[in-house]
């Protein structure tokens, strides 16, 4: 066991979470969520995506949201850019980091970004080059790193292949994503091991959806390997529009509660984080999808 002493969480709720809401969420509410997350101590927030508004209308207000954020020093604001068109649109909004998103599954790549894995790498290459030339950090996401809604189980060799291709085109950081939350600890460790063939431990992260309730276990299994960066979602918001039935990312609140209990520093104020999750949940007229948030909110009432 080589548990890290500190962990960095990237809250992807404003993007991965809110991209999945059926009813529109106004830009002001998204901005309000980002402000609350940064006040709670999050140092990286995945704000929005520059994708086709026909495919994902929920993110069509990307410019407005980016322009409305009062940036806090030391916080990194990231956005998804699947191609040059997305990158060119994003650049004016001054993201600190862009995310190119590929997949370890051919079928998912087709459904999600309308091209094969090989074509996606060709599309990403100029995006990565343009971003790095401007000093913008580049993260790559590998969706379906353990399982795919169309192809079923995905072997670690596929993750290894995509990691190699991402490395070759200059992607600086690799996120290993269990898009549909089917992974279990040993499978996730194998996917991480595959990514580690091409990326250093400091340059990989875990992105676990919690569909089958395995995300905290998968986080712990990755922590035991020394992985210290994770994408999580405030109030457990979200899912993926191209992975039907998949639920949100593991709730940031649950991961922070676990890490605090383990004595691992996140720099996040759990009470303020609960307030951020409550703010967006109140807007969506539902309870936060987080056990820790539910427990703490119940306690506050008594
Ligand atoms: P395409 O149709 O193959 O693109 O879409 P195209 O280049 O052929 O262009 C077709 C039309 O789209 C044109 O418009 C383009 O201008 C426009 P038209 O002439 O017909 O009016 N277009 C764009 N518009 C705005 N922004 C752009 C853009 N690119 C083209 N960037 C594309 C390819 C990738 C754009 C499309 O498939 C798409 O938008 N897909 C949505 C992908 C998405 O957002 N998925 C959800 C996020 S990924 C995720 O959640 C997984 C993750 O969390 C990790 C995990 O959990 O696994 C990251
Ligand atoms: Mg996701």
Tab-separated table of C-alpha atoms and ligand atoms in Angstrom:
chain	number	residue	atom	x	y	z
A	1	UNK	CA	0.000	0.000	0.000
A	2	UNK	CA	1.285	3.418	-0.955
A	3	UNK	CA	-1.590	5.666	0.028
A	4	UNK	CA	-1.017	9.257	-1.077
A	5	UNK	CA	-0.828	11.975	1.584
A	6	UNK	CA	-2.900	14.397	-0.434
A	7	UNK	CA	-5.521	14.094	-3.144
A	8	UNK	CA	-6.668	16.525	-5.817
A	9	UNK	CA	-10.314	16.364	-6.806
A	10	UNK	CA	-11.634	17.838	-10.040
A	11	UNK	CA	-15.312	18.624	-9.717
A	12	UNK	CA	-16.900	17.727	-13.034
A	13	UNK	CA	-20.467	18.368	-11.883
A	14	UNK	CA	-21.043	21.540	-13.914
A	15	UNK	CA	-20.085	19.642	-17.083
A	16	UNK	CA	-20.477	15.866	-16.686
A	17	UNK	CA	-23.350	16.373	-14.286
A	18	UNK	CA	-25.372	19.102	-15.911
A	19	UNK	CA	-24.864	17.838	-19.490
A	20	UNK	CA	-27.344	15.151	-18.577
A	21	UNK	CA	-30.230	17.234	-17.233
A	22	UNK	CA	-33.399	17.093	-19.331
A	23	UNK	CA	-34.658	20.529	-18.315
A	24	UNK	CA	-32.417	23.479	-19.052
A	25	UNK	CA	-30.252	24.778	-16.242
A	26	UNK	CA	-29.709	28.541	-16.664
A	27	UNK	CA	-26.157	29.778	-17.050
A	28	UNK	CA	-26.477	31.793	-13.817
A	29	UNK	CA	-27.174	28.625	-11.862
A	30	UNK	CA	-24.165	26.875	-13.411
A	31	UNK	CA	-22.030	29.895	-12.541
A	32	UNK	CA	-23.465	29.840	-9.007
A	33	UNK	CA	-22.407	26.216	-8.669
A	34	UNK	CA	-18.870	26.937	-9.903
A	35	UNK	CA	-18.573	29.826	-7.415
A	36	UNK	CA	-19.703	27.627	-4.536
A	37	UNK	CA	-17.310	24.852	-5.522
A	38	UNK	CA	-14.334	27.191	-5.628
A	39	UNK	CA	-15.369	28.688	-2.291
A	40	UNK	CA	-15.422	25.164	-0.870
A	41	UNK	CA	-11.761	24.745	-1.855
A	42	UNK	CA	-11.942	22.886	-5.154
A	43	UNK	CA	-8.851	23.817	-7.160
A	44	UNK	CA	-10.033	22.402	-10.449
A	45	UNK	CA	-13.515	22.606	-11.934
A	46	UNK	CA	-14.635	21.132	-15.247
A	47	UNK	CA	-16.938	23.917	-16.295
A	48	UNK	CA	-18.451	23.065	-19.664
A	49	UNK	CA	-17.871	21.547	-23.087
A	50	UNK	CA	-17.458	22.994	-26.569
A	51	UNK	CA	-19.334	20.296	-28.448
A	52	UNK	CA	-22.119	20.429	-30.988
A	53	UNK	CA	-25.216	22.122	-29.509
A	54	UNK	CA	-27.275	19.753	-31.656
A	55	UNK	CA	-25.754	16.800	-29.850
A	56	UNK	CA	-25.643	18.265	-26.351
A	57	UNK	CA	-27.889	21.335	-26.082
A	58	UNK	CA	-27.281	21.437	-22.323
A	59	UNK	CA	-23.803	22.874	-22.938
A	60	UNK	CA	-24.789	25.414	-25.607
A	61	UNK	CA	-24.278	28.242	-23.093
A	62	UNK	CA	-20.572	27.378	-22.753
A	63	UNK	CA	-19.294	30.899	-23.588
A	64	UNK	CA	-21.768	32.582	-21.271
A	65	UNK	CA	-20.861	30.304	-18.380
A	66	UNK	CA	-17.114	30.755	-18.851
A	67	UNK	CA	-17.522	34.532	-19.145
A	68	UNK	CA	-19.669	34.745	-16.003
A	69	UNK	CA	-17.245	33.049	-13.623
A	70	UNK	CA	-15.338	35.266	-11.232
A	71	UNK	CA	-12.070	33.425	-11.334
A	72	UNK	CA	-10.283	32.630	-8.162
A	73	UNK	CA	-6.473	32.563	-8.226
A	74	UNK	CA	-5.082	29.043	-7.999
A	75	UNK	CA	-8.174	27.437	-9.514
A	76	UNK	CA	-7.936	25.680	-12.860
A	77	UNK	CA	-10.986	25.881	-15.125
A	78	UNK	CA	-11.228	23.111	-17.712
A	79	UNK	CA	-13.453	22.540	-20.733
A	80	UNK	CA	-14.016	19.689	-23.177
A	81	UNK	CA	-12.926	20.222	-26.796
A	82	UNK	CA	-13.456	17.275	-29.165
A	83	UNK	CA	-12.045	18.929	-32.290
A	84	UNK	CA	-10.503	22.122	-33.688
A	85	UNK	CA	-13.897	23.754	-34.020
A	86	UNK	CA	-14.477	23.218	-30.309
A	87	UNK	CA	-10.982	24.367	-29.433
A	88	UNK	CA	-11.274	27.550	-31.484
A	89	UNK	CA	-14.565	28.365	-29.816
A	90	UNK	CA	-13.139	27.586	-26.372
A	91	UNK	CA	-9.937	29.566	-26.620
A	92	UNK	CA	-11.596	32.983	-26.302
A	93	UNK	CA	-13.027	31.900	-22.972
A	94	UNK	CA	-9.471	31.336	-21.636
A	95	UNK	CA	-9.628	27.799	-20.261
A	96	UNK	CA	-6.633	26.728	-18.154
A	97	UNK	CA	-6.995	23.194	-19.392
A	98	UNK	CA	-8.740	21.459	-22.248
A	99	UNK	CA	-9.921	17.883	-22.351
A	100	UNK	CA	-9.912	15.692	-25.434
A	101	UNK	CA	-12.095	12.665	-24.912
A	102	UNK	CA	-11.573	9.341	-26.591
A	103	UNK	CA	-12.664	5.826	-25.785
A	104	UNK	CA	-11.306	2.331	-25.340
A	105	UNK	CA	-14.374	1.058	-27.200
A	106	UNK	CA	-14.960	1.565	-30.946
A	107	UNK	CA	-18.732	1.485	-30.602
A	108	UNK	CA	-18.743	4.121	-27.874
A	109	UNK	CA	-16.348	6.331	-29.846
A	110	UNK	CA	-18.799	6.216	-32.769
A	111	UNK	CA	-21.847	6.989	-30.651
A	112	UNK	CA	-20.218	9.675	-28.562
A	113	UNK	CA	-18.058	11.592	-31.024
A	114	UNK	CA	-19.121	10.146	-34.357
A	115	UNK	CA	-15.755	8.690	-35.394
A	116	UNK	CA	-13.474	5.706	-34.852
A	117	UNK	CA	-10.742	5.641	-32.210
A	118	UNK	CA	-8.084	6.168	-34.903
A	119	UNK	CA	-10.001	9.101	-36.400
A	120	UNK	CA	-10.476	10.621	-32.962
A	121	UNK	CA	-6.717	10.644	-32.401
A	122	UNK	CA	-6.275	12.392	-35.757
A	123	UNK	CA	-8.810	15.017	-34.710
A	124	UNK	CA	-7.217	15.470	-31.298
A	125	UNK	CA	-3.638	15.875	-32.570
A	126	UNK	CA	-4.006	19.462	-33.883
A	127	UNK	CA	-6.087	20.404	-30.821
A	128	UNK	CA	-3.345	19.186	-28.497
A	129	UNK	CA	-0.693	20.980	-30.508
A	130	UNK	CA	-2.624	24.265	-30.572
A	131	UNK	CA	-3.390	24.086	-26.854
A	132	UNK	CA	0.175	23.344	-25.840
A	133	UNK	CA	1.486	26.116	-28.088
A	134	UNK	CA	-0.658	28.497	-26.015
A	135	UNK	CA	0.405	27.003	-22.701
A	136	UNK	CA	-2.981	25.403	-22.060
A	137	UNK	CA	-2.717	22.122	-20.170
A	138	UNK	CA	-4.090	19.063	-21.998
A	139	UNK	CA	-5.938	16.217	-20.367
A	140	UNK	CA	-7.215	13.189	-22.223
A	141	UNK	CA	-10.127	11.064	-21.093
A	142	UNK	CA	-10.429	7.392	-21.970
A	143	UNK	CA	-14.078	6.436	-21.760
A	144	UNK	CA	-15.259	2.872	-21.290
A	145	UNK	CA	-11.922	1.877	-19.740
A	146	UNK	CA	-13.469	-1.208	-18.127
A	147	UNK	CA	-16.833	-1.648	-19.795
A	148	UNK	CA	-18.928	-0.337	-22.655
A	149	UNK	CA	-22.716	-0.137	-22.982
A	150	UNK	CA	-22.445	-1.540	-26.530
A	151	UNK	CA	-19.400	-3.851	-26.437
A	152	UNK	CA	-19.508	-5.149	-22.863
A	153	UNK	CA	-16.270	-5.817	-21.004
A	154	UNK	CA	-13.213	-3.955	-22.286
A	155	UNK	CA	-9.783	-5.586	-21.836
A	156	UNK	CA	-6.914	-3.535	-20.347
A	157	UNK	CA	-4.994	-3.849	-23.636
A	158	UNK	CA	-7.459	-1.405	-25.191
A	159	UNK	CA	-6.753	1.149	-22.489
A	160	UNK	CA	-3.042	0.597	-23.009
A	161	UNK	CA	-3.488	1.246	-26.736
A	162	UNK	CA	-5.426	4.492	-26.286
A	163	UNK	CA	-2.963	5.635	-23.587
A	164	UNK	CA	-0.107	5.048	-26.037
A	165	UNK	CA	-1.862	6.997	-28.806
A	166	UNK	CA	-2.737	9.871	-26.466
A	167	UNK	CA	0.877	10.005	-25.259
A	168	UNK	CA	2.155	10.046	-28.842
A	169	UNK	CA	0.130	13.149	-29.721
A	170	UNK	CA	1.263	15.016	-26.596
A	171	UNK	CA	-1.653	14.624	-24.193
A	172	UNK	CA	-0.169	15.490	-20.791
A	173	UNK	CA	-2.547	13.790	-18.384
A	174	UNK	CA	-4.748	10.734	-18.793
A	175	UNK	CA	-8.091	10.203	-17.091
A	176	UNK	CA	-9.179	6.591	-16.842
A	177	UNK	CA	-12.953	6.664	-17.037
A	178	UNK	CA	-15.492	4.078	-16.020
A	179	UNK	CA	-18.227	5.791	-18.008
A	180	UNK	CA	-21.040	3.462	-17.030
A	181	UNK	CA	-19.856	2.533	-13.549
A	182	UNK	CA	-19.582	-1.206	-14.165
A	183	UNK	CA	-16.023	-1.510	-12.885
A	184	UNK	CA	-15.016	-3.302	-9.721
A	185	UNK	CA	-11.740	-2.753	-7.837
A	186	UNK	CA	-9.477	-5.349	-9.485
A	187	UNK	CA	-10.689	-4.518	-12.998
A	188	UNK	CA	-10.130	-0.832	-12.329
A	189	UNK	CA	-6.616	-1.559	-11.035
A	190	UNK	CA	-5.876	-3.415	-14.275
A	191	UNK	CA	-7.083	-0.451	-16.320
A	192	UNK	CA	-4.912	1.866	-14.203
A	193	UNK	CA	-1.927	-0.438	-14.674
A	194	UNK	CA	-2.496	-0.271	-18.437
A	195	UNK	CA	-2.517	3.547	-18.334
A	196	UNK	CA	0.640	3.492	-16.176
A	197	UNK	CA	2.509	1.806	-19.031
A	198	UNK	CA	2.545	5.207	-20.760
A	199	UNK	CA	1.820	7.775	-18.051
A	200	UNK	CA	3.500	8.471	-14.714
A	201	UNK	CA	1.490	8.070	-11.537
A	202	UNK	CA	1.352	11.879	-11.202
A	203	UNK	CA	-0.231	12.173	-14.652
A	204	UNK	CA	-3.203	9.864	-14.335
A	205	UNK	CA	-6.560	10.194	-12.677
A	206	UNK	CA	-9.657	8.134	-12.017
A	207	UNK	CA	-13.137	9.095	-13.247
A	208	UNK	CA	-15.676	6.724	-11.799
A	209	UNK	CA	-19.402	6.783	-12.387
A	210	UNK	CA	-21.319	5.150	-9.576
A	211	UNK	CA	-24.043	3.255	-11.428
A	212	UNK	CA	-23.437	-0.017	-9.563
A	213	UNK	CA	-22.307	1.566	-6.289
A	214	UNK	CA	-18.666	0.614	-6.883
A	215	UNK	CA	-17.098	4.039	-7.272
A	216	UNK	CA	-15.846	4.509	-3.694
A	217	UNK	CA	-14.375	1.004	-3.758
A	218	UNK	CA	-12.756	1.763	-7.096
A	219	UNK	CA	-11.380	5.006	-5.686
A	220	UNK	CA	-9.878	3.180	-2.717
A	221	UNK	CA	-8.389	0.514	-5.004
A	222	UNK	CA	-6.763	3.271	-7.086
A	223	UNK	CA	-5.550	5.140	-3.991
A	224	UNK	CA	-3.781	1.961	-2.947
A	225	UNK	CA	-1.862	2.110	-6.222
A	226	UNK	CA	-0.830	5.703	-5.478
A	227	UNK	CA	-3.293	7.411	-7.838
A	228	UNK	CA	-3.999	10.781	-6.209
A	229	UNK	CA	-6.237	12.618	-8.686
A	230	UNK	CA	-9.941	11.959	-9.228
A	231	UNK	CA	-12.876	13.462	-11.053
A	232	UNK	CA	-15.935	13.624	-8.859
A	233	UNK	CA	-19.273	15.341	-9.136
A	234	UNK	CA	-20.956	17.610	-6.629
A	235	UNK	CA	-24.176	15.975	-5.319
A	236	UNK	CA	-23.380	12.987	-7.561
A	237	UNK	CA	-24.868	14.828	-10.536
A	238	UNK	CA	-24.913	13.367	-13.953
A	239	UNK	CA	-24.462	10.573	-16.394
A	240	UNK	CA	-23.609	10.491	-20.064
A	241	UNK	CA	-26.124	11.176	-22.836
A	242	UNK	CA	-24.497	8.430	-24.943
A	243	UNK	CA	-24.481	5.803	-22.186
A	244	UNK	CA	-28.138	5.218	-21.373
A	245	UNK	CA	-28.857	4.280	-17.787
A	246	UNK	CA	-25.455	5.316	-16.485
A	247	UNK	CA	-25.714	7.470	-13.379
A	248	UNK	CA	-23.513	10.289	-12.210
A	249	UNK	CA	-19.930	10.370	-11.092
A	250	UNK	CA	-19.177	9.436	-7.538
A	251	UNK	CA	-20.295	12.325	-5.332
A	252	UNK	CA	-17.514	14.725	-4.369
A	253	UNK	CA	-19.017	14.815	-0.849
A	254	UNK	CA	-18.666	11.042	-0.429
A	255	UNK	CA	-15.051	11.010	-1.606
A	256	UNK	CA	-14.117	13.972	0.606
A	257	UNK	CA	-15.760	12.286	3.610
A	258	UNK	CA	-13.829	9.069	2.943
A	259	UNK	CA	-10.507	10.862	2.429
A	260	UNK	CA	-10.934	13.024	5.532
A	261	UNK	CA	-11.600	9.905	7.550
A	262	UNK	CA	-8.407	8.381	6.168
A	263	UNK	CA	-6.392	11.477	7.112
A	264	UNK	CA	-5.759	12.365	3.468
A	265	UNK	CA	-5.684	16.088	2.714
A	266	UNK	CA	-7.952	17.489	-0.029
A	267	UNK	CA	-8.001	21.172	0.933
A	268	UNK	CA	-11.806	21.018	0.687
A	269	UNK	CA	-14.212	22.296	3.340
A	270	UNK	CA	-16.840	19.542	3.567
A	271	UNK	CA	-19.525	21.824	5.013
A	272	UNK	CA	-19.187	24.344	2.206
A	273	UNK	CA	-19.131	21.505	-0.299
A	274	UNK	CA	-22.401	20.200	1.129
A	275	UNK	CA	-23.840	23.705	0.651
A	276	UNK	CA	-22.733	23.689	-3.008
A	277	UNK	CA	-24.413	20.313	-3.587
A	278	UNK	CA	-27.543	21.487	-1.783
A	279	UNK	CA	-27.678	24.624	-3.930
A	280	UNK	CA	-27.760	22.705	-7.204
A	281	UNK	CA	-29.999	19.949	-5.807
A	282	UNK	CA	-32.513	22.546	-4.609
A	283	UNK	CA	-32.545	24.061	-8.075
A	284	UNK	CA	-33.110	20.606	-9.614
A	285	UNK	CA	-35.752	19.883	-6.957
A	286	UNK	CA	-34.194	16.685	-5.732
A	287	UNK	CA	-32.060	15.382	-2.899
A	288	UNK	CA	-28.272	15.260	-3.375
A	289	UNK	CA	-27.225	11.868	-4.719
A	290	UNK	CA	-24.647	11.492	-1.956
A	291	UNK	CA	-24.860	9.432	1.198
A	292	UNK	CA	-22.482	11.722	3.078
A	293	UNK	CA	-24.443	14.820	2.044
A	294	UNK	CA	-27.727	13.193	3.089
A	295	UNK	CA	-26.302	12.202	6.465
A	296	UNK	CA	-24.815	15.625	7.146
A	297	UNK	CA	-27.951	17.471	6.008
A	298	UNK	CA	-30.071	15.252	8.278
A	299	UNK	CA	-27.755	15.970	11.168
A	300	UNK	CA	-28.013	19.711	10.548
A	301	UNK	CA	-31.796	19.526	10.909
A	302	UNK	CA	-31.630	17.970	14.403
B	1	LIG	P1	-19.823	15.512	-36.236
B	1	LIG	O1	-21.239	15.639	-36.659
B	1	LIG	O2	-19.083	14.277	-36.623
B	1	LIG	O3	-18.984	16.802	-36.656
B	1	LIG	O4	-19.781	15.683	-34.651
B	1	LIG	P2	-18.722	17.438	-38.046
B	1	LIG	O5	-17.334	17.969	-37.984
B	1	LIG	O6	-19.105	16.514	-39.166
B	1	LIG	O7	-19.728	18.702	-38.053
B	1	LIG	C1	-21.145	18.557	-38.106
B	1	LIG	C2	-21.813	19.802	-37.557
B	1	LIG	O8	-21.454	19.984	-36.176
B	1	LIG	C3	-21.386	21.082	-38.255
B	1	LIG	O9	-22.484	21.998	-38.140
B	1	LIG	C4	-20.275	21.591	-37.368
B	1	LIG	O10	-20.073	22.962	-37.494
B	1	LIG	C5	-20.786	21.234	-36.002
B	1	LIG	P3	-23.525	22.227	-39.337
B	1	LIG	O11	-22.667	22.645	-40.511
B	1	LIG	O12	-24.187	20.910	-39.557
B	1	LIG	O13	-24.435	23.290	-38.797
B	1	LIG	N1	-19.693	21.046	-35.022
B	1	LIG	C6	-19.597	21.705	-33.859
B	1	LIG	N2	-20.368	22.650	-33.285
B	1	LIG	C7	-19.963	23.125	-32.084
B	1	LIG	N3	-18.849	22.697	-31.439
B	1	LIG	C8	-18.054	21.771	-31.990
B	1	LIG	C9	-18.430	21.237	-33.246
B	1	LIG	N4	-17.879	20.307	-34.042
B	1	LIG	C10	-18.659	20.207	-35.122
B	1	LIG	N5	-16.963	21.365	-31.330
B	1	LIG	C11	-18.836	16.054	-32.489
B	1	LIG	C12	-18.615	15.512	-33.900
B	1	LIG	C13	-17.728	15.583	-31.589
B	1	LIG	C14	-18.839	17.567	-32.555
B	1	LIG	C15	-20.212	15.557	-32.005
B	1	LIG	O14	-20.231	14.174	-32.108
B	1	LIG	C16	-20.529	15.947	-30.594
B	1	LIG	O15	-20.713	17.117	-30.270
B	1	LIG	N6	-20.657	14.951	-29.675
B	1	LIG	C17	-21.022	15.178	-28.309
B	1	LIG	C18	-19.994	14.534	-27.455
B	1	LIG	C19	-20.263	14.814	-25.981
B	1	LIG	O16	-20.314	15.958	-25.579
B	1	LIG	N7	-20.427	13.753	-25.180
B	1	LIG	C20	-20.582	13.883	-23.785
B	1	LIG	C21	-19.283	14.268	-23.140
B	1	LIG	S1	-18.120	12.906	-23.058
B	1	LIG	C22	-18.410	12.194	-21.537
B	1	LIG	O17	-19.337	12.566	-20.860
B	1	LIG	C23	-17.454	11.151	-21.049
B	1	LIG	C24	-16.472	11.656	-19.976
B	1	LIG	O18	-17.168	12.178	-18.860
B	1	LIG	C25	-15.583	10.520	-19.498
B	1	LIG	C26	-16.413	9.286	-19.160
B	1	LIG	O19	-17.199	9.291	-18.218
B	1	LIG	O20	-16.254	8.326	-19.908
B	1	LIG	C27	-15.558	12.756	-20.539
B	2	LIG	MG1	-18.071	10.975	-17.321
